[in-house]
Tab-separated table of N, CA, C and O in Angstrom:
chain	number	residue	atom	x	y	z
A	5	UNK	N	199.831	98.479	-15.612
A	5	UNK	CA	201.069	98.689	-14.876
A	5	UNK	C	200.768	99.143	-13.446
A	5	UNK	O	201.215	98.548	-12.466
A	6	UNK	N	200.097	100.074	-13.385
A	6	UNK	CA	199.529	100.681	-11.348
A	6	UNK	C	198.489	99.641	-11.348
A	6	UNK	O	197.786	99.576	-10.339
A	7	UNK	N	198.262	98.774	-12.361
A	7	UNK	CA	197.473	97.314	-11.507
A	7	UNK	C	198.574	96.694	-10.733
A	7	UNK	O	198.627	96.644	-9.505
A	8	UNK	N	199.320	96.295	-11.442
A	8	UNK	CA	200.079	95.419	-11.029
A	8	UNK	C	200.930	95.598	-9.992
A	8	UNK	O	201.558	94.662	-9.499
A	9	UNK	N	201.025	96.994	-9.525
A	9	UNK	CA	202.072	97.912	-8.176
A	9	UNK	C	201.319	97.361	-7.217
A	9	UNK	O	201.644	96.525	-6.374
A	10	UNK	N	199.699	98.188	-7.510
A	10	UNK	CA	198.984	97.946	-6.216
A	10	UNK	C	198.853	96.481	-6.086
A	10	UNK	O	198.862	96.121	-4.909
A	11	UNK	N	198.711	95.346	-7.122
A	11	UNK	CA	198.855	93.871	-6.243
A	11	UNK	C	199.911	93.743	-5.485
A	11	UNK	O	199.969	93.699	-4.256
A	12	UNK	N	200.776	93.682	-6.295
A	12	UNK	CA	202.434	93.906	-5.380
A	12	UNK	C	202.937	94.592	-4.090
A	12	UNK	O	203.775	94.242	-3.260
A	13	UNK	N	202.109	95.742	-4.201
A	13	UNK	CA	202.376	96.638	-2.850
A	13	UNK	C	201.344	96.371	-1.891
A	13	UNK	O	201.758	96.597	-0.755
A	14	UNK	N	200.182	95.983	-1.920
A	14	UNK	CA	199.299	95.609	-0.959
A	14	UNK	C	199.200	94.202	-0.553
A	14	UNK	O	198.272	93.395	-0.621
A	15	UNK	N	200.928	94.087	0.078
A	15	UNK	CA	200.731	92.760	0.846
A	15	UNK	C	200.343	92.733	2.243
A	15	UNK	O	200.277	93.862	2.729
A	16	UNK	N	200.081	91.832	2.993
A	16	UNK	CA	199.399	92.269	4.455
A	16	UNK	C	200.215	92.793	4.963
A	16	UNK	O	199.491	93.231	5.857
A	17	UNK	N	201.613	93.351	5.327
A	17	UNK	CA	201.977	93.993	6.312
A	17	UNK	C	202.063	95.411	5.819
A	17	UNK	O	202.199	96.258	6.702
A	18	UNK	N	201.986	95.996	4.066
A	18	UNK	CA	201.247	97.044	3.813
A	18	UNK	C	199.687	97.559	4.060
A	18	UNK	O	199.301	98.692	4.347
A	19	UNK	N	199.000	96.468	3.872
A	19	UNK	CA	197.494	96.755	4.413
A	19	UNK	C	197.595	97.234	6.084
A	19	UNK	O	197.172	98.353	6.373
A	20	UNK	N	197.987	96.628	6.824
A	20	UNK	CA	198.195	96.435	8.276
A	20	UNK	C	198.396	98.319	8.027
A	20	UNK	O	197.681	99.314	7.906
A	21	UNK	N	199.653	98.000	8.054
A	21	UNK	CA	200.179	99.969	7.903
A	21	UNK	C	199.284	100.703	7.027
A	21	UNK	O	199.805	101.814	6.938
A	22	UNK	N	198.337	100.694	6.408
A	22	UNK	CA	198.173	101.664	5.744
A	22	UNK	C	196.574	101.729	6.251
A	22	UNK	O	195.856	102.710	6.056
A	23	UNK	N	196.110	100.387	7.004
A	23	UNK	CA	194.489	101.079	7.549
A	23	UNK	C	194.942	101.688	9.104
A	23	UNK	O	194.108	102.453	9.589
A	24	UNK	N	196.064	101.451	9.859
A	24	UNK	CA	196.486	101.899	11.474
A	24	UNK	C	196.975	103.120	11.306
A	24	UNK	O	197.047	103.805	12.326
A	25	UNK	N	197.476	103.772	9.905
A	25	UNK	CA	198.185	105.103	9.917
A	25	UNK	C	197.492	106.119	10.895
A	25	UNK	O	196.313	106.322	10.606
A	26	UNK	N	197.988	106.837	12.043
A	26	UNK	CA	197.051	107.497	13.210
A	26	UNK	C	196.332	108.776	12.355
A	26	UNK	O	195.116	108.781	12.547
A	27	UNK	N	196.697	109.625	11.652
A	27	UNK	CA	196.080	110.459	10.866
A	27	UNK	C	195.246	110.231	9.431
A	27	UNK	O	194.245	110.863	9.091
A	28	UNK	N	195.918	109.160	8.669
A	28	UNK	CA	195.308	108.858	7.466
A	28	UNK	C	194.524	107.684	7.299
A	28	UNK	O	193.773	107.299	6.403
A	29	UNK	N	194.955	107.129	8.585
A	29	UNK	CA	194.135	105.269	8.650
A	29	UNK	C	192.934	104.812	8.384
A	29	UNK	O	192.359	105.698	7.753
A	30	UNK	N	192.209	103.855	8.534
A	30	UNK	CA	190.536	103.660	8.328
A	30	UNK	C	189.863	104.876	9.489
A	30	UNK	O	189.091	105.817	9.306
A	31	UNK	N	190.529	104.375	10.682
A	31	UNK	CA	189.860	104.757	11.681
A	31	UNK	C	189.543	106.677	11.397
A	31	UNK	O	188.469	107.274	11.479
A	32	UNK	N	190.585	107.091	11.143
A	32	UNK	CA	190.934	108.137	10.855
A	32	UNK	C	189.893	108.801	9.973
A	32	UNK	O	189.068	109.681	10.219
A	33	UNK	N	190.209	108.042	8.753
A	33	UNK	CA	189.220	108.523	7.312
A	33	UNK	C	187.309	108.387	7.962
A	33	UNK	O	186.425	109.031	7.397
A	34	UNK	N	186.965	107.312	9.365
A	34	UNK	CA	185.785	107.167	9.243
A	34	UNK	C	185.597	108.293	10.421
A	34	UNK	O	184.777	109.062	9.919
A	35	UNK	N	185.785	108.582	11.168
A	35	UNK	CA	185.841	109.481	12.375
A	35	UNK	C	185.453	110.554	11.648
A	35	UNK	O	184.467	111.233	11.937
A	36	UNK	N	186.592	110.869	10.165
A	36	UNK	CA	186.753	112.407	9.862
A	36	UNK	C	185.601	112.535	8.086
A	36	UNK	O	185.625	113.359	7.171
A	37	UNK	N	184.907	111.514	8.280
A	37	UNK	CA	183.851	111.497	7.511
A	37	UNK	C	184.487	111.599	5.351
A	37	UNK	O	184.207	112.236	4.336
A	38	UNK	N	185.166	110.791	5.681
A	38	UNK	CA	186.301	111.511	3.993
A	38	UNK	C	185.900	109.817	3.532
A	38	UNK	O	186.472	108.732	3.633
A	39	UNK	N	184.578	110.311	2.979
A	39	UNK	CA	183.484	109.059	1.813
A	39	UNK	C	184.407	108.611	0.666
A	39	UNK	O	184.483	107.445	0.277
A	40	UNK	N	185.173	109.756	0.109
A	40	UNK	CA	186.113	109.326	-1.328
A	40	UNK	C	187.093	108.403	-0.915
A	40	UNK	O	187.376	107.320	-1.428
A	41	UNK	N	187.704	109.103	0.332
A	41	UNK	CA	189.180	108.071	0.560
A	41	UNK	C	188.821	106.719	0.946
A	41	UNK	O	189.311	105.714	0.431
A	42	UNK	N	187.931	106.725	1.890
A	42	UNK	CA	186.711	105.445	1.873
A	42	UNK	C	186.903	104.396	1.334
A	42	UNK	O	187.431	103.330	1.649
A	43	UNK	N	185.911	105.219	-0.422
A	43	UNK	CA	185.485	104.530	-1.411
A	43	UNK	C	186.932	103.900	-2.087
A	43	UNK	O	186.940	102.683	-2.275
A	44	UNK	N	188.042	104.612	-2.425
A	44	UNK	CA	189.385	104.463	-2.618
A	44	UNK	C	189.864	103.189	-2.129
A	44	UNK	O	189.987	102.192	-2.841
A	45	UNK	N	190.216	103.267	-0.502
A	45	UNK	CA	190.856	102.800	-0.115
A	45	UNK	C	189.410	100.921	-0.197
A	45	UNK	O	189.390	99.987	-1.000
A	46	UNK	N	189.097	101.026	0.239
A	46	UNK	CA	187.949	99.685	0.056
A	46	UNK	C	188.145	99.352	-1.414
A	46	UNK	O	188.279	98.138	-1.565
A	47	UNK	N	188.206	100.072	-2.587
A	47	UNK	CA	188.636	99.847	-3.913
A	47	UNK	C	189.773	98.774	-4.171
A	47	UNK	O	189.858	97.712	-4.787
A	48	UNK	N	190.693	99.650	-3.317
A	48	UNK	CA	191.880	99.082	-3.737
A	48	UNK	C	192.171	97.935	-2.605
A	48	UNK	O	193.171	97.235	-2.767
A	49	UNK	N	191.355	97.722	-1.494
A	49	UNK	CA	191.708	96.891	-0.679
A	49	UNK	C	190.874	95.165	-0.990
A	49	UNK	O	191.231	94.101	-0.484
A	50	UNK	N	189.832	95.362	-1.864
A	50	UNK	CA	189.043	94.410	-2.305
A	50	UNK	C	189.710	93.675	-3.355
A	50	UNK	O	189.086	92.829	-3.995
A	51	UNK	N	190.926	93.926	-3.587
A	51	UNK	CA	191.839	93.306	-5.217
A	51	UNK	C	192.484	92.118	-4.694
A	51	UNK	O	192.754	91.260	-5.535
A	52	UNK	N	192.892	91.802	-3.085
A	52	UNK	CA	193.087	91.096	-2.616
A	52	UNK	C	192.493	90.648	-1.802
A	52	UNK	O	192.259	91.557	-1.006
A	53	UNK	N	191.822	89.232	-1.281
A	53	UNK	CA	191.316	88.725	-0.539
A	53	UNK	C	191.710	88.881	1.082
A	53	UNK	O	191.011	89.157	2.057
A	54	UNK	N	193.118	88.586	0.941
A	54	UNK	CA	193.160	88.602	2.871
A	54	UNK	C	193.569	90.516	2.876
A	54	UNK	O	193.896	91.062	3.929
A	55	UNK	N	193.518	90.920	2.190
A	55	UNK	CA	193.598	92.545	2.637
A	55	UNK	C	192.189	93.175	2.764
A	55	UNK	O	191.875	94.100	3.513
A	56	UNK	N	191.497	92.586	2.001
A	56	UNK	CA	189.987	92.856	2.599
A	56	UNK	C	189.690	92.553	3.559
A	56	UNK	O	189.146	93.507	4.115
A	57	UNK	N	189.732	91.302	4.454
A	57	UNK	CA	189.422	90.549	5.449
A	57	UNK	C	190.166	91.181	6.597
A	57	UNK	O	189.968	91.045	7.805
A	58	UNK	N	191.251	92.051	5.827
A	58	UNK	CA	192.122	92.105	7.309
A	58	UNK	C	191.384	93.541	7.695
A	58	UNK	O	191.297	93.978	8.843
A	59	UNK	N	190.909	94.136	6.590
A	59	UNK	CA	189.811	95.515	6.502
A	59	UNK	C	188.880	95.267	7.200
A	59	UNK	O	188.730	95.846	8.276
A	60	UNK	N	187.884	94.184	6.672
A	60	UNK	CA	186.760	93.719	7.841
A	60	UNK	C	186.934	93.935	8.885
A	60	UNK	O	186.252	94.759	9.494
A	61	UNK	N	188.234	93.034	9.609
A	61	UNK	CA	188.397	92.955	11.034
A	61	UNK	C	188.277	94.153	11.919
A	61	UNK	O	187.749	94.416	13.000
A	62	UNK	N	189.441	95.163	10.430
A	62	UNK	CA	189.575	96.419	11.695
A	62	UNK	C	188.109	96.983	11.931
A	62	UNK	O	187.593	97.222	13.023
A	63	UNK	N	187.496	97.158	10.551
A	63	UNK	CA	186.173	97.685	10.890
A	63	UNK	C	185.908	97.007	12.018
A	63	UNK	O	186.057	97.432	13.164
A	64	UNK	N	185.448	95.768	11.631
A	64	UNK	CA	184.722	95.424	13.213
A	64	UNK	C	185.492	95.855	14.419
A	64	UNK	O	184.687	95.863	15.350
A	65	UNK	N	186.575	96.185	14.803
A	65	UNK	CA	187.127	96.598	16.087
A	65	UNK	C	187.234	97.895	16.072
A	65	UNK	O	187.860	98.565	16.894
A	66	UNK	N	186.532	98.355	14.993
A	66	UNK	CA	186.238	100.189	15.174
A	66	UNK	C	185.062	100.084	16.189
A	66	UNK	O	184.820	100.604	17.278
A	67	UNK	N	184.272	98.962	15.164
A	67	UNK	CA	182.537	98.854	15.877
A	67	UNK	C	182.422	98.976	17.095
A	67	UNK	O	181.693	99.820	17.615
A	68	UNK	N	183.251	98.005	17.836
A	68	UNK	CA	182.944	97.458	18.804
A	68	UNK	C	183.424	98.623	19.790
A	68	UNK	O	182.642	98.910	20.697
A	69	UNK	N	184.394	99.184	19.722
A	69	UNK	CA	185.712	100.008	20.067
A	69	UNK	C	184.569	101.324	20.661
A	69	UNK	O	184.504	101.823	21.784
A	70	UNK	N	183.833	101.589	19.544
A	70	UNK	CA	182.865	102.777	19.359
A	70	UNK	C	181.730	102.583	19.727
A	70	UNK	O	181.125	103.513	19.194
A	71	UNK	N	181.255	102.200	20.094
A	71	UNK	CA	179.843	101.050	20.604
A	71	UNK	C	180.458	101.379	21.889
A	71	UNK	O	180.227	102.427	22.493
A	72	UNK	N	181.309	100.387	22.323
A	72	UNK	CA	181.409	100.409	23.724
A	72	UNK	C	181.751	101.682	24.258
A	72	UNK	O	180.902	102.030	25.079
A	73	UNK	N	182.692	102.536	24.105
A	73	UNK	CA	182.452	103.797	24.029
A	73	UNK	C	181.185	104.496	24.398
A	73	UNK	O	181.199	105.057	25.494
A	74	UNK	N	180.338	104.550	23.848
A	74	UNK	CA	178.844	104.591	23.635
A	74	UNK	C	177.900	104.071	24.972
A	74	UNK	O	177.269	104.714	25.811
A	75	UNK	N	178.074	102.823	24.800
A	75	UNK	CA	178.033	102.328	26.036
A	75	UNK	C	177.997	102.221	27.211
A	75	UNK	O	177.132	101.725	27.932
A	76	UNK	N	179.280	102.852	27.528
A	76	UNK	CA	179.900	103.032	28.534
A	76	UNK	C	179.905	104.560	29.030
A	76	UNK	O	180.554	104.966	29.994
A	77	UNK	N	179.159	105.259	28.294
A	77	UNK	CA	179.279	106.819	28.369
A	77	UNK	C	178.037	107.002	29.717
A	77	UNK	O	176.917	106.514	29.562
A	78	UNK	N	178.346	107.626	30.786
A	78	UNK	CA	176.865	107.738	31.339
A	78	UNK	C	175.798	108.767	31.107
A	78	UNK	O	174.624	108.631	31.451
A	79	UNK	N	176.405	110.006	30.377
A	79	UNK	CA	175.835	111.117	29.743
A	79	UNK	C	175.226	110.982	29.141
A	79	UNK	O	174.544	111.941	28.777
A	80	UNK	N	174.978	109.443	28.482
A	80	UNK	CA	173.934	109.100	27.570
A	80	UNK	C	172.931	108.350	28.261
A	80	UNK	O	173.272	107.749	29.280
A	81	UNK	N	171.834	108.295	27.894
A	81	UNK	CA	170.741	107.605	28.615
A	81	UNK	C	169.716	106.823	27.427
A	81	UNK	O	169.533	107.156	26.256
A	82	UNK	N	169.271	105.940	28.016
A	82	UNK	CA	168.619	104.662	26.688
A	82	UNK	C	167.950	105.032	26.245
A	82	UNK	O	167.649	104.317	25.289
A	83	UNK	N	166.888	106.588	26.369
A	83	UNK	CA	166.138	107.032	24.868
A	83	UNK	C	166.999	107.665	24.476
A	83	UNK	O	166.533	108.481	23.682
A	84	UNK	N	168.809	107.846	24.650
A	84	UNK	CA	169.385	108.581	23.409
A	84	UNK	C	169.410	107.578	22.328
A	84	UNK	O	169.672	107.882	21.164
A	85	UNK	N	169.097	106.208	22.776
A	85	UNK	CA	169.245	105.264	21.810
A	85	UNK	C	168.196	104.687	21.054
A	85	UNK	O	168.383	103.787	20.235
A	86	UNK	N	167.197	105.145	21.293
A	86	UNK	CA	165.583	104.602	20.506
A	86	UNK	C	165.789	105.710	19.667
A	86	UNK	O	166.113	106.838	20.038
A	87	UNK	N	165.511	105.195	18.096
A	87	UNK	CA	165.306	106.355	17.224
A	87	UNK	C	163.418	106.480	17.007
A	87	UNK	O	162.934	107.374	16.313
Protein backbone atom coordinates (compact mmCIF):
# COMPACT_ATOMS: atom_id res chain seq x y z
CA UNK A 1 0.00 0.00 0.00
CA UNK A 2 3.00 3.02 0.82
CA UNK A 3 4.38 1.15 -2.38
CA UNK A 4 1.92 2.10 -4.29
CA UNK A 5 1.49 6.07 -2.73
CA UNK A 6 5.06 6.57 -3.34
CA UNK A 7 4.63 5.40 -7.22
CA UNK A 8 1.68 7.59 -7.39
CA UNK A 9 3.04 10.52 -5.54
CA UNK A 10 6.44 10.67 -7.14
CA UNK A 11 5.42 12.06 -10.37
CA UNK A 12 7.93 14.56 -11.94
CA UNK A 13 6.49 17.68 -10.81
CA UNK A 14 6.63 16.02 -7.17
CA UNK A 15 10.26 14.98 -7.68
CA UNK A 16 11.03 18.56 -9.13
CA UNK A 17 9.54 19.97 -5.62
CA UNK A 18 10.79 17.73 -3.39
CA UNK A 19 14.77 17.69 -4.54
CA UNK A 20 14.52 22.15 -4.91
CA UNK A 21 12.81 22.32 -1.36
CA UNK A 22 15.40 25.40 -0.08
CA UNK A 23 15.81 23.76 3.43
CA UNK A 24 15.03 20.04 2.91
CA UNK A 25 16.07 19.64 -0.88
CA UNK A 26 19.03 17.50 -2.38
CA UNK A 27 21.06 20.46 -2.35
CA UNK A 28 20.22 21.07 1.14
CA UNK A 29 20.51 17.39 2.54
CA UNK A 30 24.20 17.35 0.62
CA UNK A 31 25.64 20.74 1.89
CA UNK A 32 24.25 19.69 5.44
CA UNK A 33 25.90 16.23 5.23
CA UNK A 34 22.34 14.12 6.34
CA UNK A 35 23.78 10.43 4.61
CA UNK A 36 20.22 8.79 5.85
CA UNK A 37 17.95 11.33 4.13
CA UNK A 38 20.36 10.79 1.20
CA UNK A 39 20.13 7.18 1.29
CA UNK A 40 16.09 7.65 1.65
CA UNK A 41 15.46 9.99 -0.66
CA UNK A 42 17.77 8.14 -3.73
CA UNK A 43 15.67 4.98 -2.38
CA UNK A 44 12.66 6.22 -3.11
CA UNK A 45 13.68 8.24 -6.12
CA UNK A 46 15.18 5.09 -8.04
CA UNK A 47 11.37 3.35 -8.18
CA UNK A 48 10.91 5.54 -11.04
CA UNK A 49 13.00 6.01 -13.96
CA UNK A 50 12.57 9.71 -15.07
CA UNK A 51 12.61 10.74 -11.23
CA UNK A 52 15.95 9.35 -10.98
CA UNK A 53 17.23 11.00 -14.04
CA UNK A 54 15.66 14.13 -13.07
CA UNK A 55 17.93 13.42 -9.61
CA UNK A 56 20.99 12.89 -11.78
CA UNK A 57 20.59 16.14 -13.44
CA UNK A 58 20.21 18.12 -10.31
CA UNK A 59 23.20 16.40 -8.92
CA UNK A 60 25.10 17.25 -11.79
CA UNK A 61 24.13 21.05 -11.50
CA UNK A 62 25.08 20.86 -7.81
CA UNK A 63 28.57 19.64 -9.35
CA UNK A 64 29.10 22.00 -11.56
CA UNK A 65 27.38 24.89 -9.46
CA UNK A 66 30.09 23.88 -6.65
CA UNK A 67 33.10 23.31 -8.72
CA UNK A 68 32.75 26.49 -10.24
CA UNK A 69 32.36 28.09 -7.08
CA UNK A 70 35.63 26.52 -6.26
CA UNK A 71 36.97 27.69 -9.16
CA UNK A 72 36.29 30.82 -9.20
CA UNK A 73 37.30 31.44 -5.55
CA UNK A 74 40.76 33.33 -5.60
CA UNK A 75 41.55 32.43 -1.92
CA UNK A 76 42.21 29.23 -3.22
CA UNK A 77 45.33 28.47 -5.01
CA UNK A 78 46.16 25.15 -7.28
CA UNK A 79 48.07 23.20 -4.51
CA UNK A 80 44.75 23.63 -2.54
CA UNK A 81 43.84 21.28 -5.23
CA UNK A 82 46.62 18.50 -5.53
CA UNK A 83 45.88 15.98 -2.88
Amino acid sequence: LISAFLDEYISDQHTSTLLEMDNSGLFSMIRNNKIKDLSLLFSIMQRRTSSFDLMRKKLSEFIMEEGGKLMSDDALKIEDFIV
